Amino acid sequence: MSDIPAPEKANETAGEDFIRAAIRADLAAGRVARVVTRFPPEPNGYLHIGHAKAIALNFSVAAEFGGRCHLRFDDTNPAKEEQEYIDGIKADLTWLGFDWGTHLYHTSDYFEQLYSWAVHLIEAGDAYVDDLSAEEIRARRGTLTAPGTDSPFRDRTAAENLDLFSRMRAGEFENGARVLRAKIDMTSGNINLRDPVLYRILHAHHPRTEDKWCLYPNYDFAHGQSDAIEAVTHSLCSLEFEAHRPLYDWLLEHLPVPANPRQYEFSRLNITYTVLSKRLLRELVDGGHVAGWDDPRMPTLVGLRRRGVPAAAILEFIARLSVGKTEGVVEVEALEHATRDALNPTAPRLMGVLRPLKIVIENYPEGESELLDAANHPQDEAAGSRQVPFGRELYVEQDDFMEDPPRKFFRLSPGREVRLRYAYFVTCTEVIKNEQGEVIELRCTYDPATKGGNAPDGRKVKATLHWVSAAHAVDAELRLYDRLFDQPNPAKVEEGQNWLDSLNAASLETLTGAKLEPSLADAAPGVPVQFERQGYFCVDPDSAAGKPVFNRIISLRDSWAKAAKKG
RNA sequence: UGGGGCGUAGCCAAGUGGUAAGGCAACGGGUUUUGAUCCCGUCAUGCGCAGGUUCGAUCCCUGCCGCCCCAGCCA
């Protein structure tokens, strides 16, 4: 017996979500022997953090109940899908830490089976070929309150339907000439049951089946049956598919499928100040409003990864959300908290000055320098320490000096003494300005007795500043990111407004004159570090030899900035 | 106005006939060679509204109100 307490889990005291409860019940009642879930992305773009919720749910639930989770590319629309996205999606899942093992599938693997099931439906009198145009079908569908009317082709004989359907496959007709429809009920209150289209003619090259087909099943006809083929037990999807569930069930009931999957719908993730829709994200990319799907401001998984947000932060953020059916918008602050929380324990602490202000230590010998010991992580001794060069000329942060400071400003100002981290106490003795009256340099004196940062006489100082030796500094470009939109819910636009109007013009600020301590010269790409008192950064792939570029993953919380703003 | 869902604090939410968990945010305080981290504390007499049943209702019943999804040969 151990008296070590069990590790804490997020929502430890929270109840089980409705999906896990349903699975537990199915297992207990013997309705399913082994849980099988699936993540079914359409390869028509890159995944975003909203998808991470679905991914984590499907894979975690399978793992928790000893089942498995498949990765299935829902590639039923060759007009929109590309191999690039298939590869990208796999890389994203791997990065998040999920493994589909040997269970990689494509809906296109089932095209032949799906086709024969369509034939089965036709033979049973449950489907028919319709010659109506898309416009005519729409006109006869009825409205939300008025029933639809039957197609004049609804009562074709099975033989005629079979003939037409095989000729559709054979390529005899043009795109849109005919479709296969389920024969259900044109008066149903559920519009999805008003003889939904099942197959359409699409003369297009498919990334996998290439030119074998010109007839493609749509989502409704493909999804449930693919689930059945794979013996998926719990098919988890988002709320907008709720009204499709009756059709999902109808098809499974009318087809000789090998299994009976059940669909469950949960609410998708929304986050303030961004958009979580592939369509809108694509608009940002195509419109040149961002640098690409992997722009560090994008909520895509590739964007977050390039930004430097650890997968663990995304997973933790999602774990704190719960799975349900209520729609809401999570404040981006929750993601930011998870990001800092993931970075804080491990990111090495280093010094980098974003906006340099030169200071000269007048009583420090000219031309000399020394190495000072600095902890790599003050809270973690195992992280060790490093040597940082100190000299007569240094850079400190412009924000750390005020010539005429307000009462609660503790940092450097004329006549005031502060500590330079791991170095010495310094006192500002003179302010040098240019012709415009801007402060361009500070003259200071230091107290040699305070080496390392402590005064032997016990005197205290109210601030500790980060700094970099001018003679040893590494020049770097820093990219500071802010939220992509000014509005909390950019996708919800007012009448006559364009959602792009709420793009934040200041979402990217590039700093070209940053000065970093020399050990940052060989920082590894993508590995997060903390610039003390500033934030977490990582090297961007745009870096070149001798010309490092850092992304700011996220700033540190800044209660001084908050207080200063309040006044 | 047809069908399907959803309403608990600023946000995400647990709970369920017995008197409202937790996280984020906010605010106050302590520690601090990062104004960071960490630690402590405050934050719903009330669970969309109105009735009803009950000793007792966020939970059961009735009626309202609000929000979301569906009229692609997209997924």
XYZ file of C-alpha atoms (C1' of nucleotides) in Angstrom:
642
model
C 0.000 0.000 0.000
C 1.266 3.368 -0.902
C 0.195 6.575 0.695
C 1.363 8.635 -2.214
C -1.701 10.501 -3.369
C -2.974 9.858 -6.866
C -1.807 12.397 -9.383
C -4.227 15.244 -9.834
C -6.201 15.374 -12.996
C -7.927 18.277 -14.593
C -11.563 18.375 -13.575
C -10.756 15.736 -11.037
C -14.002 16.210 -9.220
C -16.021 16.778 -12.346
C -18.481 14.258 -13.592
C -17.978 12.162 -16.644
C -19.069 13.716 -19.922
C -22.103 12.309 -21.712
C -20.045 10.502 -24.333
C -17.890 8.631 -21.859
C -21.016 7.854 -19.861
C -22.663 6.389 -22.960
C -19.597 4.294 -23.739
C -19.373 3.045 -20.191
C -23.026 2.047 -20.339
C -22.585 0.289 -23.698
C -19.637 -1.645 -22.370
C -21.427 -2.596 -19.164
C -24.527 -3.735 -21.037
C -22.457 -5.722 -23.491
C -23.716 -3.744 -26.466
C -20.140 -3.287 -27.606
C -17.160 -5.478 -26.873
C -14.395 -3.095 -27.826
C -14.593 0.659 -28.298
C -13.603 1.923 -31.729
C -13.604 5.636 -32.556
C -12.278 7.558 -35.496
C -11.027 10.991 -36.415
C -12.281 11.710 -39.957
C -10.741 14.899 -41.388
C -11.411 16.033 -44.918
C -7.982 16.759 -46.452
C -8.964 20.160 -47.781
C -6.898 22.327 -45.462
C -4.810 22.305 -42.312
C -6.128 21.370 -38.899
C -6.790 24.032 -36.272
C -7.001 23.923 -32.512
C -10.717 23.192 -32.726
C -9.850 19.925 -34.419
C -7.498 19.177 -31.556
C -10.547 18.901 -29.323
C -12.068 16.254 -31.570
C -8.737 14.496 -31.946
C -8.083 14.396 -28.225
C -11.611 13.229 -27.520
C -11.534 10.375 -30.010
C -8.067 9.127 -29.186
C -8.369 9.620 -25.425
C -11.713 7.943 -25.129
C -10.449 4.951 -27.089
C -7.366 4.721 -24.905
C -9.290 5.076 -21.663
C -11.589 2.195 -22.520
C -8.954 -0.047 -24.035
C -10.147 0.460 -27.589
C -8.625 2.000 -30.666
C -8.989 5.098 -32.760
C -8.721 5.188 -36.527
C -7.501 7.991 -38.705
C -9.733 8.164 -41.737
C -9.373 10.728 -44.463
C -12.815 11.629 -45.680
C -11.810 12.125 -49.276
C -15.098 12.108 -51.106
C -14.721 15.436 -52.863
C -11.739 15.409 -55.242
C -12.495 18.983 -56.259
C -11.229 20.264 -52.912
C -8.764 17.760 -51.575
C -5.002 17.526 -51.877
C -2.178 15.224 -50.828
C -0.403 18.147 -49.150
C -3.171 18.304 -46.575
C -3.135 14.554 -45.995
C 0.551 14.760 -45.132
C 0.052 17.870 -43.025
C -2.754 16.350 -41.004
C -0.728 13.235 -40.218
C 2.156 15.394 -39.045
C -0.175 17.378 -36.793
C -1.598 14.270 -35.125
C 1.874 12.910 -34.551
C 2.991 16.206 -33.087
C 0.067 16.148 -30.675
C 1.232 12.707 -29.633
C -1.509 10.510 -31.037
C -0.898 7.258 -32.830
C -3.371 5.535 -35.097
C -1.074 2.547 -35.454
C -2.012 0.500 -38.499
C -5.467 2.010 -38.624
C -5.025 4.517 -41.399
C -7.952 4.555 -43.796
C -9.468 6.591 -46.575
C -13.103 6.769 -47.485
C -11.911 6.251 -51.030
C -10.782 2.762 -49.969
C -14.495 1.962 -49.764
C -15.711 3.431 -53.030
C -16.346 0.001 -54.573
C -18.235 -1.264 -51.530
C -20.187 1.960 -51.295
C -21.118 1.649 -54.942
C -22.501 -1.834 -54.489
C -24.491 -0.675 -51.481
C -25.971 2.030 -53.649
C -26.982 -0.682 -56.076
C -28.541 -2.560 -53.173
C -30.603 0.503 -52.284
C -31.767 0.834 -55.886
C -32.743 -2.844 -56.070
C -34.723 -2.486 -52.879
C -36.550 0.503 -54.281
C -34.932 2.826 -51.760
C -33.001 5.006 -54.170
C -33.469 6.437 -57.638
C -31.598 8.336 -60.296
C -32.877 11.862 -60.682
C -32.393 13.852 -63.888
C -33.382 17.130 -62.287
C -30.806 19.898 -62.198
C -29.434 21.169 -58.928
C -31.688 24.208 -59.213
C -34.761 22.107 -59.850
C -34.003 19.872 -56.924
C -33.615 22.889 -54.709
C -36.901 24.345 -55.916
C -38.732 21.130 -55.093
C -37.147 20.628 -51.719
C -39.686 22.907 -50.085
C -38.749 25.253 -47.278
C -38.298 25.004 -43.551
C -42.032 25.231 -43.127
C -43.389 23.911 -46.423
C -43.007 20.291 -47.550
C -41.200 19.406 -50.755
C -42.642 17.779 -53.841
C -41.681 14.508 -55.430
C -39.367 14.454 -58.402
C -41.001 13.278 -61.636
C -38.207 10.676 -61.787
C -38.936 9.305 -58.334
C -40.814 6.238 -59.525
C -38.452 4.898 -62.126
C -38.163 1.118 -62.133
C -35.245 -0.546 -60.444
C -34.056 -1.777 -63.795
C -34.029 1.699 -65.273
C -32.284 3.114 -62.201
C -29.672 0.377 -62.314
C -28.984 1.039 -65.953
C -28.673 4.784 -65.454
C -26.540 4.434 -62.340
C -24.053 2.150 -64.064
C -23.861 4.571 -66.978
C -23.208 7.406 -64.521
C -20.264 5.415 -63.272
C -19.161 4.678 -66.813
C -18.817 8.355 -67.527
C -21.625 8.748 -70.014
C -22.916 11.931 -68.421
C -21.592 15.341 -67.587
C -21.159 16.812 -64.150
C -24.546 17.558 -62.674
C -26.554 15.721 -65.293
C -27.955 13.192 -62.847
C -27.680 12.248 -59.195
C -28.631 9.260 -57.124
C -31.134 10.078 -54.385
C -32.492 8.119 -51.452
C -36.243 7.635 -51.616
C -37.380 8.645 -48.160
C -39.962 11.355 -47.613
C -40.305 14.686 -49.368
C -42.634 15.929 -46.651
C -40.341 15.214 -43.704
C -39.904 17.998 -41.194
C -36.217 17.119 -41.315
C -35.006 18.489 -44.615
C -32.156 16.008 -44.687
C -34.710 13.252 -45.154
C -36.344 14.833 -48.214
C -34.815 12.399 -50.712
C -31.209 13.422 -50.033
C -28.640 13.218 -52.796
C -26.261 10.291 -52.310
C -24.033 10.337 -55.384
C -23.025 13.051 -57.800
C -21.077 13.006 -61.049
C -17.705 14.674 -60.708
C -15.215 14.341 -63.526
C -12.201 15.136 -61.395
C -8.817 13.674 -60.598
C -8.742 12.139 -57.128
C -5.488 12.190 -55.098
C -5.759 8.455 -54.443
C -8.148 6.801 -56.881
C -6.864 9.094 -59.592
C -9.150 8.789 -62.620
C -10.879 5.571 -61.750
C -14.104 7.277 -60.724
C -16.263 10.090 -62.041
C -19.049 9.265 -59.607
C -18.552 10.122 -55.966
C -20.614 9.485 -52.846
C -21.238 12.474 -50.644
C -20.688 12.748 -46.911
C -24.072 11.359 -45.918
C -23.737 8.229 -47.975
C -20.098 7.665 -47.107
C -19.706 8.414 -43.456
C -21.944 5.983 -41.621
C -21.119 3.125 -43.944
C -17.397 3.782 -43.572
C -17.893 3.694 -39.821
C -19.679 0.372 -40.209
C -16.944 -1.081 -42.411
C -14.339 -0.180 -39.825
C -16.517 -1.440 -36.974
C -16.518 1.984 -35.386
C -18.733 1.812 -32.327
C -18.999 5.462 -31.364
C -18.898 7.985 -34.163
C -18.256 11.358 -32.565
C -18.918 14.519 -34.513
C -19.915 18.102 -33.992
C -23.363 19.507 -33.364
C -24.173 20.568 -36.906
C -24.522 16.906 -37.851
C -27.276 16.315 -35.340
C -29.988 16.715 -37.967
C -28.138 14.214 -40.161
C -28.285 11.449 -37.585
C -31.706 10.213 -38.750
C -30.251 9.827 -42.237
C -27.120 8.164 -40.861
C -29.375 5.672 -39.091
C -31.736 5.245 -42.045
C -28.904 4.231 -44.351
C -27.477 1.738 -41.877
C -30.906 0.210 -41.429
C -31.491 -0.148 -45.134
C -28.104 -1.587 -46.014
C -26.498 -4.963 -45.205
C -23.708 -3.329 -43.219
C -21.426 -5.433 -41.001
C -21.818 -3.278 -37.866
C -24.051 -0.718 -36.261
C -22.138 2.385 -35.253
C -23.879 5.134 -33.312
C -23.338 8.818 -33.859
C -22.915 11.261 -30.957
C -22.639 14.990 -31.374
C -20.753 17.421 -29.166
C -20.174 21.161 -29.401
C -17.147 22.411 -31.210
C -14.525 24.687 -29.731
C -14.630 28.436 -30.207
C -11.988 30.850 -28.922
C -12.208 34.619 -28.623
C -10.293 36.906 -31.000
C -9.773 34.229 -33.641
C -11.714 32.110 -36.100
C -11.904 28.340 -36.034
C -13.244 27.520 -39.454
C -11.243 26.053 -42.281
C -13.148 28.189 -44.746
C -12.261 31.433 -43.011
C -8.698 30.393 -42.300
C -8.297 29.611 -45.964
C -9.544 33.106 -46.781
C -6.840 34.563 -44.559
C -4.209 32.510 -46.354
C -5.487 33.045 -49.889
C -6.101 36.732 -49.291
C -2.545 37.231 -48.097
C -3.671 38.490 -44.692
C -1.260 36.073 -43.071
C 1.929 34.491 -44.336
C 0.421 31.009 -44.741
C -1.314 28.214 -42.870
C 1.688 28.130 -40.544
C 1.786 31.834 -39.795
C 2.428 31.949 -36.027
C -0.688 34.077 -35.567
C -2.910 31.370 -37.014
C -4.890 29.063 -34.700
C -3.837 26.164 -36.925
C -1.796 23.395 -35.401
C 1.040 24.176 -37.806
C 0.813 27.847 -36.830
C 0.830 27.165 -33.114
C 3.723 24.757 -33.526
C 5.795 27.296 -35.432
C 4.900 29.907 -32.855
C 6.409 27.603 -30.248
C 3.300 26.625 -28.310
C 4.013 23.135 -26.937
C 1.626 20.323 -27.811
C 1.296 19.757 -24.078
C -0.172 23.226 -23.670
C -2.819 22.551 -26.278
C -3.673 19.212 -24.735
C -3.903 20.691 -21.258
C -6.069 23.548 -22.500
C -8.418 21.071 -24.099
C -8.465 18.777 -21.100
C -9.804 21.634 -19.010
C -12.660 22.147 -21.392
C -15.421 19.685 -21.070
C -17.297 17.781 -23.680
C -20.944 18.672 -23.952
C -23.604 20.078 -26.178
C -23.645 23.709 -25.117
C -22.109 26.118 -27.542
C -19.871 28.800 -26.181
C -16.726 30.764 -26.750
C -13.720 30.098 -24.578
C -11.673 33.154 -23.701
C -8.257 33.090 -25.320
C -6.795 33.829 -21.892
C -7.418 30.214 -20.966
C -5.170 29.069 -23.835
C -2.569 31.646 -22.861
C -2.604 30.382 -19.309
C -2.121 26.803 -20.479
C 0.758 27.938 -22.683
C 2.581 29.710 -19.860
C 1.840 26.832 -17.550
C 3.455 24.359 -19.938
C 6.472 26.560 -20.595
C 7.216 27.823 -17.095
C 8.603 24.646 -15.498
C 11.049 23.817 -18.260
C 11.991 26.800 -20.398
C 15.569 27.909 -19.665
C 15.899 31.504 -18.469
C 18.134 33.775 -20.507
C 18.476 37.480 -21.073
C 17.450 39.364 -24.159
C 16.779 43.061 -24.567
C 13.936 43.772 -26.953
C 14.325 47.545 -27.289
C 17.861 48.413 -26.256
C 18.932 51.477 -24.330
C 22.686 51.783 -23.979
C 24.186 52.369 -20.558
C 27.812 53.074 -19.727
C 29.186 52.119 -16.323
C 31.595 54.989 -15.839
C 33.577 53.498 -12.987
C 34.008 50.139 -14.691
C 37.450 49.811 -16.301
C 37.493 50.470 -20.022
C 38.181 47.541 -22.337
C 37.628 44.969 -19.633
C 34.974 42.351 -19.101
C 34.215 39.455 -16.809
C 32.024 36.385 -16.747
C 29.221 36.142 -14.235
C 27.364 33.066 -13.136
C 23.666 32.935 -13.999
C 21.142 30.237 -13.140
C 19.435 28.604 -16.077
C 16.286 28.113 -14.073
C 16.104 29.614 -10.590
C 13.347 27.185 -9.568
C 15.185 24.173 -10.890
C 18.726 23.685 -9.743
C 19.177 20.703 -12.032
C 19.037 23.109 -14.965
C 22.503 24.303 -13.963
C 24.039 27.638 -14.746
C 25.977 29.470 -17.417
C 28.457 32.316 -17.708
C 27.268 35.672 -18.943
C 29.757 38.363 -20.006
C 29.578 41.756 -18.301
C 31.363 44.925 -19.359
C 31.467 48.699 -19.235
C 28.858 49.149 -21.947
C 25.547 47.374 -21.656
C 22.039 47.408 -23.005
C 18.972 47.532 -20.832
C 15.330 47.733 -21.807
C 14.009 51.153 -22.768
C 10.909 50.434 -20.711
C 13.096 49.952 -17.658
C 14.047 53.614 -17.508
C 11.928 56.682 -16.872
C 13.411 60.101 -16.473
C 10.440 61.327 -14.520
C 8.871 58.214 -13.015
C 5.452 57.987 -11.400
C 5.282 56.998 -7.765
C 4.995 53.260 -8.281
C 7.672 52.863 -10.939
C 10.526 50.967 -9.287
C 12.940 50.640 -12.138
C 15.800 52.867 -13.238
C 15.574 56.646 -13.099
C 18.062 59.439 -12.427
C 19.798 58.955 -9.114
C 18.160 55.623 -8.412
C 19.959 52.365 -7.733
C 18.748 49.066 -9.170
C 20.164 45.595 -9.574
C 21.379 44.165 -12.853
C 20.475 40.536 -12.625
C 23.353 38.256 -11.533
C 25.708 41.278 -11.808
C 25.885 44.455 -9.757
C 23.891 47.287 -8.309
C 24.069 50.307 -10.586
C 22.980 53.895 -10.114
C 21.960 56.213 -12.891
C 24.013 59.379 -12.801
C 23.290 61.075 -16.093
C 20.801 61.026 -18.939
C 22.019 61.706 -22.452
C 19.553 62.814 -25.114
C 19.643 63.485 -28.813
C 18.573 66.709 -30.509
C 14.955 65.534 -30.478
C 15.142 65.207 -26.743
C 14.952 61.416 -26.779
C 16.953 59.476 -24.255
C 19.715 57.674 -26.128
C 22.131 56.717 -23.408
C 22.509 56.501 -19.661
C 25.637 57.001 -17.605
C 25.802 54.937 -14.469
C 28.128 53.878 -11.708
C 28.296 50.426 -10.193
C 29.190 49.132 -6.778
C 31.900 46.478 -7.134
C 30.975 45.107 -3.715
C 27.577 43.978 -5.002
C 28.946 41.423 -7.431
C 26.432 38.672 -8.037
C 23.615 40.979 -7.022
C 23.767 41.250 -3.249
C 24.969 44.148 -1.141
C 27.228 43.179 1.768
C 25.738 45.996 3.821
C 22.315 44.507 3.311
C 20.823 47.437 1.468
C 17.897 46.639 -0.751
C 16.933 47.683 -4.172
C 13.405 47.695 -5.561
C 14.052 46.382 -9.031
C 16.138 43.836 -10.880
C 16.784 44.475 -14.544
C 17.888 42.182 -17.320
C 20.766 43.365 -19.476
C 23.172 42.344 -22.203
C 26.842 43.266 -22.669
C 27.170 45.523 -25.704
C 30.494 44.022 -26.725
C 29.152 40.474 -26.671
C 25.563 40.939 -27.746
C 23.973 38.865 -30.471
C 21.776 40.865 -32.817
C 18.441 39.319 -33.544
C 15.111 39.924 -35.137
C 12.152 39.419 -32.843
C 8.609 38.884 -33.977
C 6.017 39.857 -31.426
C 2.516 38.540 -31.994
C -0.779 39.816 -30.775
C -4.292 38.536 -31.359
C -5.244 38.347 -35.027
C -8.543 40.186 -34.567
C -9.771 43.172 -32.607
C -13.184 41.645 -32.052
C -13.882 38.793 -29.622
C -16.005 37.006 -32.207
C -14.747 37.970 -35.663
C -16.846 35.380 -37.461
C -20.010 37.067 -36.268
C -20.256 40.165 -38.441
C -22.666 43.049 -38.249
C -24.897 43.850 -41.200
C -22.919 45.418 -44.006
C -19.582 44.687 -42.363
C -16.791 42.473 -43.628
C -15.331 40.104 -41.089
C -11.861 41.041 -42.319
C -12.471 44.578 -41.071
C -11.785 43.357 -37.571
C -8.302 42.092 -38.432
C -5.824 43.526 -35.930
C -3.386 45.669 -37.908
C -0.885 45.350 -35.064
C -0.968 41.569 -34.772
C 2.670 41.370 -35.851
C 5.382 43.696 -34.617
C 8.874 43.070 -35.902
C 11.804 44.231 -33.796
C 15.060 44.278 -35.697
C 17.440 45.704 -33.133
C 17.159 43.251 -30.297
C 20.287 42.386 -28.316
C 20.644 38.911 -26.858
C 23.125 37.337 -24.515
C 25.697 35.316 -26.485
C 24.508 31.862 -25.414
C 21.357 32.515 -27.418
C 23.402 32.465 -30.627
C 23.031 28.733 -30.867
C 19.501 28.282 -29.621
C 17.881 25.260 -31.232
C 15.025 25.946 -33.641
C 11.592 25.570 -32.143
C 12.804 25.043 -28.587
C 11.187 27.466 -26.148
C 13.303 29.657 -23.879
C 12.330 32.456 -21.561
C 13.789 35.912 -22.014
C 13.636 36.933 -18.394
C 10.998 39.491 -17.490
C 9.758 39.495 -21.092
C 8.295 36.278 -22.308
C 8.821 32.937 -23.970
C 10.522 32.829 -27.350
C 11.760 30.276 -29.835
C 13.850 30.329 -32.968
C 11.817 30.613 -36.162
C 12.733 28.645 -39.307
C 13.284 31.965 -41.070
C 16.558 32.277 -39.177
C 19.780 32.310 -41.165
C 23.313 31.706 -39.971
C 24.293 34.644 -37.808
C 20.877 36.215 -38.269
C 18.574 34.610 -35.762
C 14.857 35.292 -35.838
C 12.823 34.606 -32.707
C 9.081 34.288 -32.327
C 7.555 35.479 -29.113
C 5.383 32.569 -28.075
C 3.742 34.570 -25.347
C 4.677 37.378 -23.012
C 4.994 36.932 -19.283
C 2.100 38.241 -17.236
C 2.800 41.887 -16.614
C 1.075 43.389 -13.609
C 3.117 46.565 -13.937
C 1.795 47.181 -17.440
C -1.698 46.601 -16.151
C -1.224 48.982 -13.239
C 0.412 51.582 -15.457
C -2.505 51.459 -17.862
C -4.936 52.001 -15.028
C -2.936 54.990 -13.943
C -44.488 29.659 -37.877
C -41.375 22.710 -39.820
C -37.477 19.615 -37.676
C -33.276 19.160 -34.312
C -30.442 21.106 -30.122
C -28.947 24.341 -25.993
C -29.758 27.864 -21.560
C -25.737 27.298 -13.799
C -20.865 33.618 -12.028
C -17.409 38.006 -16.957
C -15.720 33.025 -19.670
C -15.463 27.352 -19.664
C -18.269 24.380 -16.500
C -19.606 20.104 -12.200
C -23.898 18.898 -9.803
C -28.980 16.935 -9.184
C -35.064 16.476 -4.849
C -31.880 18.343 0.834
C -29.815 23.540 0.499
C -24.377 25.585 -5.721
C -17.194 21.578 -7.268
C -13.167 23.124 -10.171
C -10.464 26.066 -13.917
C -9.764 30.922 -16.523
C -10.413 36.124 -15.633
C -10.786 39.855 -11.889
C -9.619 41.816 -7.080
C -6.823 41.829 -2.228
C -2.444 39.959 0.518
C 2.424 37.066 1.357
C 7.226 35.218 -0.641
C 10.658 36.756 -4.538
C 17.992 38.765 -7.549
C 12.099 37.768 -13.352
C 6.557 43.833 -11.167
C 7.254 36.289 -13.509
C 6.579 31.793 -10.869
C 4.703 30.110 -6.173
C 1.377 30.637 -1.822
C -3.082 32.564 0.783
C -7.789 34.945 0.461
C -12.338 37.295 -2.013
C -15.690 36.426 -6.054
C -23.795 32.889 -7.582
C -28.957 33.612 -0.868
C -28.852 31.618 -6.412
C -28.883 27.850 -11.371
C -33.109 31.903 -18.630
C -38.349 33.657 -16.868
C -43.245 32.642 -14.613
C -46.381 29.423 -12.273
C -47.190 24.471 -9.991
C -45.974 19.717 -7.077
C -43.158 18.933 -2.388
C -41.454 19.635 4.441
C -37.814 21.163 0.776
C -36.784 22.353 -6.457
C -31.035 24.290 -10.124
C -32.906 19.218 -10.205
C -39.975 16.964 -11.166
C -44.521 19.215 -14.010
C -46.738 23.230 -17.106
C -46.286 27.561 -19.909
C -43.234 31.193 -21.788
C -38.493 33.688 -23.400
C -33.664 33.607 -25.620
C -29.666 31.480 -28.592
C -27.651 27.817 -32.261
C -28.108 24.215 -36.512
C -30.806 22.329 -41.112
C -33.643 24.431 -47.420
C -24.934 22.173 -51.089
C -24.970 17.641 -56.497
C -19.651 20.773 -49.185
C -18.093 18.137 -44.970
